[in-house]
Amino acid sequence: MSEEKVLDNGFVEEEKDHSKSSTNKVDPGEPALLTWQRRLNSEGSAPSEFSLSLKEIVQMAPIGFRLWRHIREEATKGNGPFMNPFARRLVTSCHGIPLGGVGSGSIGRSYRGEFQRWQLFPRKCEEKPVLANQFSVFVSRSNGEKYSTVLCPWSPEVLKETAVSGIGSWDWNLNGHNSTYHALFPRAWTVYEGEPDPELKIVCRQISPVIPHNYKESSFPVSVFTFTLYNSGKTAADATLLFTWANSVGGLSEFSGQHSNSKIMMKDGVHGVLLHHKTANGLSPVTFAIAAEETDGIHVSECPCFVISGNSQGITAKDMWHEIKENGSFDRLSSAETSVPSEPGSSIGAAIAASLTIPSNAVRSVTFSLAWDCPEVNFSSGKTYYRRYTKFYGTRGDAAAKIAHDAILENSHWESQIDAWQRPILEDKRLPEWYPITLFNELYYLNSGGTVWTDGSPPVHSLVSIVQRKFSLDWSRSGVKDIIDVSHKNDTAADILERMTSVLEQIHTTVSSNSAFGTNLLQKGEENIGQFLYFEGIEYHMWNTYDVHFYSSFALVMLFPKLELSIQRDFAAAVMMHDPTKMKLLHDGQWVARKVLGAIPHDIGINDPWFEVNAYNLYNTDRWKDLNPKFVLQVYRDVVATGDKNFAQAVWPSVYVAMAYMDQFDKDGDGMIENEGFPDQTYDTWSVSGVSAYSGGLWVAALQAASAMAREVGDKGSEDYFWFKFQKAKAVYEKLWNGSYFNYDSSGGSSSASIQADQLAGQWYARACGLLPIVDEDKARSALEKVYKYNVLKVKDGRRGAVNGMLPDGTADLSSMQSREIWSGVTYAVAATMIHEDMSDMAFQTAFGIYETAWSKEGLGYSFQTPEAWNEKDQYRSLCYMRPLAIWAMQWALTRPNLLEPEMRQEVKEDSLFLHHRGFSKVARLLKLPEEGKSRSFLQAVYEYTRMRIGM
């Protein structure tokens, strides 16, 4: 990336070469210009979870009961549900920058220094910190002064550990009142100012290789920690930095037994210890590597194994600490190169120490790294994928040491590239200081959102996934690819594995064609960058939830556009997918097809992503009105952003089918789709009926985008046809205008006149795509001013963001749980819309409420776990959520990248479109859903009658 040019708009030109000659070295001991900051001893606000009103409890009781039953049914199958509101999670407010690249597993870290929120396997999230994982420092001076401490403040959790492990005997002397944590994703700096030695300043810089437009290093499972030590004293300081790591993947995993550690010496003076974790419960094994660089004046020594608790053989945690404290290294420690496997019920760890002398008024630095190698991603369907980084380090699971070694040598180059990307935005004086800090830190979700980045290959199948198929292993080895890296001849195991791989590939060739596997749409010569998954939220386990990705996708298209196109190919493939297998809806207990031809799925799946889509079964999303228009709008935006003509041609048939599918929801033939009286869009507890501001606006914008897309691919007939339909629908949409804003819907119901914060979603995307506005500019500005005065300013003086629905009398719309909520990502989107309408001051004041709530010291403790929603009682719903990445929509609007100029078009006459209308209508008729059955259970009928009688 050395020849990349960072543009004024924050985009980075595609990488040309990886030579290091032109990058400027960045001082790792100096925090960035602007950072999110906390004192290490500060106590954040304890997040408070949402509660339902009595009315909402009554409304949602049937769904709650069916969900509870669904959770139990899935558990008997060995599957987890897409959400479990009945489960309790550990919630804290001290999160910081997580470790690792994108899609390779994630380990969180608190601003205090704990390693927590372990997400190394799909759908597994262990929130509790592993307290043996620490950095520590030991200092001695010639005048006899000595200092030693774990570089993490004492906590009640440490006290609990004292009785069962040796780490309670360590020196937990850090107060933290003079130490400050600085965060700017993907880097963090902890500045220990005179702690523990009053004359020694220590800065730890943590960095992970998340680098825009870099599709190699950005996938690596590694972080680097560079310690810079400044000695202001009159005497030299002898210091030892210690890095300890438990053989654990979070939770109780360290006690499962059969784990082992081994010492390893690498080239370039890099020393390390490998921790081989066997894992339990069928999870993939993991190998960790902790490493340090030995250079002139720095001596590195290792303790390959110490016993944290239990009866395993080896030096105890207490004795390990004593050894380093007394001698400054492990040189006198006699230990085997490889440890004996741990006993069940015991916990073991490893340590690596770097010893050095810092002369008076001098500066020295030491570099450590942490890497992990868990190449396989396994799903309960029996399919296994390999992570993206295995393209560069292999699939054997033996690459942790090499990754840790390379990171130590390369991290300064990473930092130069990251600094070149971030600095122009940090130095932009037009922006309020909180904005660039929040802009970069919201990107934590690309790491911590349960992300998976595969190598793009088809899955490796186990026998579990083909139990219903007949097959026989081929006796001939000819033509079989050796995909297991075994070169030994006469190897019986290799021979059998090759035969199994061959037959499994043959069986699933036809199956993969009926899937959302978008790599099938790659054109000849196009790079397969792999496939990308991220959760809707760490509490909502659905991959790539599309109605939410609509908001968050701006981060990907600006920073990793090839990943964004990969996601869109998957959904383009999904449009053409038909899966008639039945699933039971939670809202009414009806059985419906999992996914029908022409519909965009809600998500790409959960237990068998790409092959079994729509994990969400609250409602039948084949009838949702926002998903298909969102697909068309995102695809066109991505074509505009990347200029990728091959992509446009490949997905155009899916765009056409997606538009034709929606024709059935135009019940009266006026060109406008109508909502059907249930929550048939992203606000899935907020019912909507008739023409609506949200879905209707998205439809109008999508028609224009489809016309523009047709022009891009040279389909003149479709271009004119969709333009005609756009003009027709636009006229209907304008009927929602009431003089100051667009009504929520046309039903005339209690929420019909609600002021929806997100009412101009269609206008927002039209502007973002460089299309013509779908409403007059004066109406757009009036509606946004109304949203600002009501939805923003009437909630805690504008310090919480925009409430979703506000009634004309200035009170919140209480018709549903979501109408009264504030959605962080939607507020960012509203702010982006304001920027597009040249209302930037109002935009920043609106978005500031999200910063104030989630990120400020006076906020609600949501930093690095921004929730989907909170309410006026300051209660959150769904921490660590995808949608807040929509802050990058603000950056997109601010930078206004070079988009295609909107073209003023001649009015198209209907009679000239007869042939195209006939063809489109035939496609639409073939895609039409059958009439929904009206049968209800007796209990359902009684329940709905009772609700009606009591006015609910």
Short mmCIF file of N, CA and C in Angstrom, two decimals, residues 728-832:
data_model
loop_
_atom_site.label_atom_id
_atom_site.label_comp_id
_atom_site.label_asym_id
_atom_site.label_seq_id
_atom_site.Cartn_x
_atom_site.Cartn_y
_atom_site.Cartn_z
N LYS A 728 -44.12 7.84 -12.04
CA LYS A 728 -45.48 7.52 -11.61
C LYS A 728 -45.54 7.35 -10.09
N ALA A 729 -44.59 6.60 -9.53
CA ALA A 729 -44.57 6.36 -8.08
C ALA A 729 -44.24 7.63 -7.31
N LYS A 730 -43.40 8.46 -7.88
CA LYS A 730 -43.00 9.71 -7.23
C LYS A 730 -44.22 10.61 -6.99
N ALA A 731 -45.11 10.63 -7.96
CA ALA A 731 -46.32 11.46 -7.83
C ALA A 731 -47.21 10.95 -6.70
N VAL A 732 -47.29 9.63 -6.54
CA VAL A 732 -48.11 9.06 -5.47
C VAL A 732 -47.46 9.35 -4.12
N TYR A 733 -46.16 9.21 -4.06
CA TYR A 733 -45.44 9.42 -2.79
C TYR A 733 -45.67 10.82 -2.24
N GLU A 734 -45.75 11.79 -3.12
CA GLU A 734 -45.90 13.18 -2.69
C GLU A 734 -47.22 13.43 -1.96
N LYS A 735 -48.15 12.49 -2.08
CA LYS A 735 -49.44 12.65 -1.38
C LYS A 735 -49.29 12.49 0.13
N LEU A 736 -48.18 11.96 0.57
CA LEU A 736 -47.93 11.84 2.01
C LEU A 736 -47.54 13.18 2.63
N TRP A 737 -47.22 14.15 1.81
CA TRP A 737 -46.79 15.46 2.31
C TRP A 737 -47.97 16.16 2.99
N ASN A 738 -47.73 16.63 4.21
CA ASN A 738 -48.82 17.28 4.95
C ASN A 738 -48.58 18.77 5.18
N GLY A 739 -47.58 19.30 4.53
CA GLY A 739 -47.29 20.73 4.66
C GLY A 739 -45.99 21.01 5.37
N SER A 740 -45.53 20.06 6.24
CA SER A 740 -44.25 20.27 6.91
C SER A 740 -43.38 19.01 6.94
N TYR A 741 -43.99 17.84 6.74
CA TYR A 741 -43.22 16.59 6.69
C TYR A 741 -44.06 15.53 6.00
N PHE A 742 -43.49 14.34 5.82
CA PHE A 742 -44.20 13.24 5.18
C PHE A 742 -44.79 12.33 6.25
N ASN A 743 -46.10 12.08 6.14
CA ASN A 743 -46.78 11.24 7.12
C ASN A 743 -46.16 9.84 7.16
N TYR A 744 -46.25 9.23 8.32
CA TYR A 744 -45.71 7.87 8.50
C TYR A 744 -46.32 6.91 7.48
N ASP A 745 -47.64 6.96 7.34
CA ASP A 745 -48.30 6.17 6.30
C ASP A 745 -49.64 6.81 5.94
N SER A 746 -50.35 6.19 5.02
CA SER A 746 -51.59 6.77 4.50
C SER A 746 -52.83 6.13 5.10
N SER A 747 -52.64 5.35 6.18
CA SER A 747 -53.75 4.56 6.70
C SER A 747 -54.76 5.38 7.47
N GLY A 748 -54.37 6.52 7.98
CA GLY A 748 -55.25 7.30 8.84
C GLY A 748 -55.33 6.76 10.25
N GLY A 749 -54.45 5.82 10.62
CA GLY A 749 -54.45 5.23 11.96
C GLY A 749 -53.78 6.14 12.97
N SER A 750 -53.63 5.62 14.19
CA SER A 750 -53.12 6.44 15.29
C SER A 750 -51.69 6.90 15.07
N SER A 751 -50.91 6.13 14.31
CA SER A 751 -49.53 6.51 14.04
C SER A 751 -49.34 7.13 12.66
N SER A 752 -50.43 7.30 11.94
CA SER A 752 -50.33 7.74 10.55
C SER A 752 -49.65 9.10 10.42
N ALA A 753 -49.89 9.99 11.38
CA ALA A 753 -49.30 11.33 11.32
C ALA A 753 -47.99 11.42 12.10
N SER A 754 -47.47 10.27 12.55
CA SER A 754 -46.23 10.26 13.32
C SER A 754 -45.09 10.86 12.50
N ILE A 755 -44.25 11.60 13.18
CA ILE A 755 -43.07 12.19 12.54
C ILE A 755 -41.95 11.16 12.65
N GLN A 756 -41.68 10.46 11.57
CA GLN A 756 -40.66 9.41 11.59
C GLN A 756 -39.30 10.01 11.30
N ALA A 757 -38.33 9.71 12.16
CA ALA A 757 -36.98 10.25 11.94
C ALA A 757 -36.42 9.82 10.61
N ASP A 758 -36.74 8.59 10.21
CA ASP A 758 -36.16 7.96 9.02
C ASP A 758 -37.05 8.11 7.79
N GLN A 759 -37.93 9.12 7.78
CA GLN A 759 -38.90 9.24 6.70
C GLN A 759 -38.27 9.51 5.34
N LEU A 760 -37.06 10.05 5.32
CA LEU A 760 -36.42 10.40 4.04
C LEU A 760 -35.32 9.41 3.66
N ALA A 761 -35.46 8.15 4.07
CA ALA A 761 -34.44 7.15 3.73
C ALA A 761 -34.24 7.04 2.22
N GLY A 762 -35.32 7.12 1.46
CA GLY A 762 -35.20 7.06 0.01
C GLY A 762 -34.48 8.26 -0.55
N GLN A 763 -34.79 9.44 -0.03
CA GLN A 763 -34.10 10.66 -0.45
C GLN A 763 -32.61 10.58 -0.13
N TRP A 764 -32.29 10.06 1.05
CA TRP A 764 -30.90 9.91 1.48
C TRP A 764 -30.11 9.07 0.47
N TYR A 765 -30.65 7.91 0.12
CA TYR A 765 -29.91 7.03 -0.79
C TYR A 765 -29.86 7.58 -2.21
N ALA A 766 -30.92 8.25 -2.63
CA ALA A 766 -30.88 8.87 -3.96
C ALA A 766 -29.74 9.88 -4.02
N ARG A 767 -29.61 10.70 -3.00
CA ARG A 767 -28.51 11.66 -2.94
C ARG A 767 -27.16 10.95 -2.88
N ALA A 768 -27.08 9.91 -2.03
CA ALA A 768 -25.81 9.20 -1.88
C ALA A 768 -25.37 8.53 -3.17
N CYS A 769 -26.33 8.16 -4.01
CA CYS A 769 -26.02 7.51 -5.29
C CYS A 769 -25.79 8.50 -6.42
N GLY A 770 -25.94 9.79 -6.14
CA GLY A 770 -25.80 10.78 -7.20
C GLY A 770 -27.00 10.84 -8.11
N LEU A 771 -28.16 10.36 -7.65
CA LEU A 771 -29.39 10.41 -8.44
C LEU A 771 -30.13 11.71 -8.18
N LEU A 772 -31.19 11.92 -8.92
CA LEU A 772 -32.03 13.09 -8.68
C LEU A 772 -32.79 12.91 -7.37
N PRO A 773 -33.07 13.99 -6.65
CA PRO A 773 -33.84 13.86 -5.41
C PRO A 773 -35.24 13.32 -5.71
N ILE A 774 -35.79 12.55 -4.77
CA ILE A 774 -37.13 11.99 -4.99
C ILE A 774 -38.21 12.93 -4.47
N VAL A 775 -37.81 13.94 -3.68
CA VAL A 775 -38.75 14.96 -3.22
C VAL A 775 -38.12 16.33 -3.45
N ASP A 776 -38.95 17.35 -3.51
CA ASP A 776 -38.43 18.71 -3.70
C ASP A 776 -37.51 19.08 -2.55
N GLU A 777 -36.48 19.87 -2.85
CA GLU A 777 -35.49 20.22 -1.84
C GLU A 777 -36.10 20.97 -0.68
N ASP A 778 -37.05 21.85 -0.95
CA ASP A 778 -37.65 22.61 0.15
C ASP A 778 -38.46 21.70 1.08
N LYS A 779 -39.07 20.66 0.51
CA LYS A 779 -39.81 19.71 1.34
C LYS A 779 -38.85 18.85 2.16
N ALA A 780 -37.75 18.46 1.56
CA ALA A 780 -36.76 17.66 2.29
C ALA A 780 -36.22 18.45 3.48
N ARG A 781 -35.89 19.71 3.24
CA ARG A 781 -35.35 20.53 4.32
C ARG A 781 -36.39 20.77 5.40
N SER A 782 -37.63 20.99 5.00
CA SER A 782 -38.70 21.20 5.97
C SER A 782 -38.89 19.96 6.84
N ALA A 783 -38.90 18.78 6.21
CA ALA A 783 -39.08 17.54 6.95
C ALA A 783 -37.93 17.31 7.92
N LEU A 784 -36.71 17.60 7.50
CA LEU A 784 -35.55 17.41 8.37
C LEU A 784 -35.56 18.40 9.53
N GLU A 785 -35.99 19.62 9.27
CA GLU A 785 -36.12 20.60 10.35
C GLU A 785 -37.15 20.14 11.37
N LYS A 786 -38.25 19.55 10.86
CA LYS A 786 -39.28 19.03 11.76
C LYS A 786 -38.71 17.90 12.63
N VAL A 787 -37.98 17.00 12.00
CA VAL A 787 -37.35 15.90 12.74
C VAL A 787 -36.41 16.45 13.80
N TYR A 788 -35.65 17.45 13.44
CA TYR A 788 -34.68 18.01 14.39
C TYR A 788 -35.39 18.67 15.58
N LYS A 789 -36.42 19.46 15.30
CA LYS A 789 -37.12 20.18 16.37
C LYS A 789 -37.92 19.25 17.27
N TYR A 790 -38.44 18.17 16.70
CA TYR A 790 -39.31 17.27 17.47
C TYR A 790 -38.55 16.03 17.95
N ASN A 791 -38.06 15.24 17.01
CA ASN A 791 -37.46 13.94 17.36
C ASN A 791 -36.13 14.08 18.08
N VAL A 792 -35.42 15.16 17.81
CA VAL A 792 -34.09 15.34 18.42
C VAL A 792 -34.17 16.24 19.66
N LEU A 793 -34.60 17.48 19.48
CA LEU A 793 -34.51 18.46 20.57
C LEU A 793 -35.48 18.18 21.71
N LYS A 794 -36.57 17.50 21.44
CA LYS A 794 -37.55 17.25 22.51
C LYS A 794 -37.19 16.04 23.38
N VAL A 795 -36.06 15.42 23.10
CA VAL A 795 -35.57 14.31 23.93
C VAL A 795 -34.28 14.75 24.61
N LYS A 796 -34.38 15.09 25.89
CA LYS A 796 -33.23 15.49 26.70
C LYS A 796 -32.38 16.57 26.01
N ASP A 797 -33.08 17.56 25.48
CA ASP A 797 -32.43 18.73 24.86
C ASP A 797 -31.47 18.35 23.73
N GLY A 798 -31.80 17.28 23.02
CA GLY A 798 -30.98 16.91 21.87
C GLY A 798 -29.73 16.13 22.20
N ARG A 799 -29.62 15.59 23.42
CA ARG A 799 -28.41 14.89 23.84
C ARG A 799 -28.54 13.37 23.79
N ARG A 800 -29.53 12.85 23.07
CA ARG A 800 -29.71 11.41 22.98
C ARG A 800 -29.87 10.90 21.55
N GLY A 801 -29.94 11.77 20.57
CA GLY A 801 -30.19 11.33 19.21
C GLY A 801 -31.64 11.54 18.85
N ALA A 802 -32.07 10.94 17.74
CA ALA A 802 -33.42 11.15 17.21
C ALA A 802 -34.33 9.98 17.57
N VAL A 803 -35.41 10.23 18.29
CA VAL A 803 -36.39 9.18 18.59
C VAL A 803 -37.08 8.80 17.28
N ASN A 804 -37.36 7.52 17.10
CA ASN A 804 -37.89 7.04 15.82
C ASN A 804 -39.21 7.70 15.43
N GLY A 805 -40.13 7.80 16.40
CA GLY A 805 -41.43 8.37 16.09
C GLY A 805 -41.85 9.40 17.11
N MET A 806 -42.30 10.53 16.63
CA MET A 806 -42.78 11.60 17.51
C MET A 806 -44.14 12.07 16.99
N LEU A 807 -45.09 12.23 17.89
CA LEU A 807 -46.42 12.69 17.48
C LEU A 807 -46.42 14.20 17.28
N PRO A 808 -47.36 14.72 16.52
CA PRO A 808 -47.39 16.17 16.27
C PRO A 808 -47.55 17.02 17.53
N ASP A 809 -48.02 16.39 18.62
CA ASP A 809 -48.16 17.17 19.86
C ASP A 809 -46.86 17.23 20.67
N GLY A 810 -45.79 16.66 20.12
CA GLY A 810 -44.50 16.74 20.79
C GLY A 810 -44.22 15.63 21.77
N THR A 811 -45.06 14.60 21.80
CA THR A 811 -44.81 13.44 22.66
C THR A 811 -44.38 12.26 21.80
N ALA A 812 -43.63 11.35 22.42
CA ALA A 812 -43.14 10.19 21.68
C ALA A 812 -44.30 9.30 21.25
N ASP A 813 -44.16 8.67 20.10
CA ASP A 813 -45.13 7.72 19.60
C ASP A 813 -44.98 6.43 20.40
N LEU A 814 -45.96 6.11 21.22
CA LEU A 814 -45.89 4.94 22.10
C LEU A 814 -46.65 3.74 21.54
N SER A 815 -46.92 3.76 20.25
CA SER A 815 -47.71 2.68 19.67
C SER A 815 -46.95 1.36 19.63
N SER A 816 -45.62 1.42 19.73
CA SER A 816 -44.82 0.19 19.74
C SER A 816 -43.52 0.45 20.49
N MET A 817 -42.83 -0.62 20.80
CA MET A 817 -41.54 -0.49 21.47
C MET A 817 -40.56 0.32 20.63
N GLN A 818 -40.52 0.05 19.32
CA GLN A 818 -39.52 0.68 18.47
C GLN A 818 -39.86 2.11 18.11
N SER A 819 -41.13 2.46 18.08
CA SER A 819 -41.49 3.84 17.74
C SER A 819 -40.98 4.81 18.81
N ARG A 820 -40.87 4.33 20.06
CA ARG A 820 -40.41 5.21 21.14
C ARG A 820 -38.90 5.11 21.37
N GLU A 821 -38.23 4.26 20.60
CA GLU A 821 -36.79 4.08 20.78
C GLU A 821 -35.99 5.08 19.95
N ILE A 822 -34.75 5.28 20.37
CA ILE A 822 -33.75 6.03 19.59
C ILE A 822 -32.78 5.00 19.03
N TRP A 823 -32.63 4.96 17.71
CA TRP A 823 -31.71 4.03 17.08
C TRP A 823 -30.46 4.79 16.66
N SER A 824 -29.33 4.36 17.19
CA SER A 824 -28.08 5.07 16.94
C SER A 824 -27.74 5.12 15.46
N GLY A 825 -27.86 3.98 14.77
CA GLY A 825 -27.53 3.95 13.34
C GLY A 825 -28.46 4.79 12.50
N VAL A 826 -29.74 4.80 12.87
CA VAL A 826 -30.70 5.64 12.14
C VAL A 826 -30.40 7.11 12.36
N THR A 827 -30.01 7.47 13.57
CA THR A 827 -29.66 8.87 13.82
C THR A 827 -28.47 9.29 12.97
N TYR A 828 -27.46 8.43 12.86
CA TYR A 828 -26.34 8.73 11.95
C TYR A 828 -26.84 8.89 10.51
N ALA A 829 -27.78 8.04 10.09
CA ALA A 829 -28.31 8.12 8.73
C ALA A 829 -29.09 9.42 8.52
N VAL A 830 -29.86 9.82 9.52
CA VAL A 830 -30.58 11.10 9.42
C VAL A 830 -29.58 12.25 9.31
N ALA A 831 -28.51 12.18 10.08
CA ALA A 831 -27.47 13.21 9.99
C ALA A 831 -26.84 13.23 8.60
N ALA A 832 -26.61 12.04 8.03
CA ALA A 832 -26.08 11.98 6.66
C ALA A 832 -27.04 12.62 5.67
#
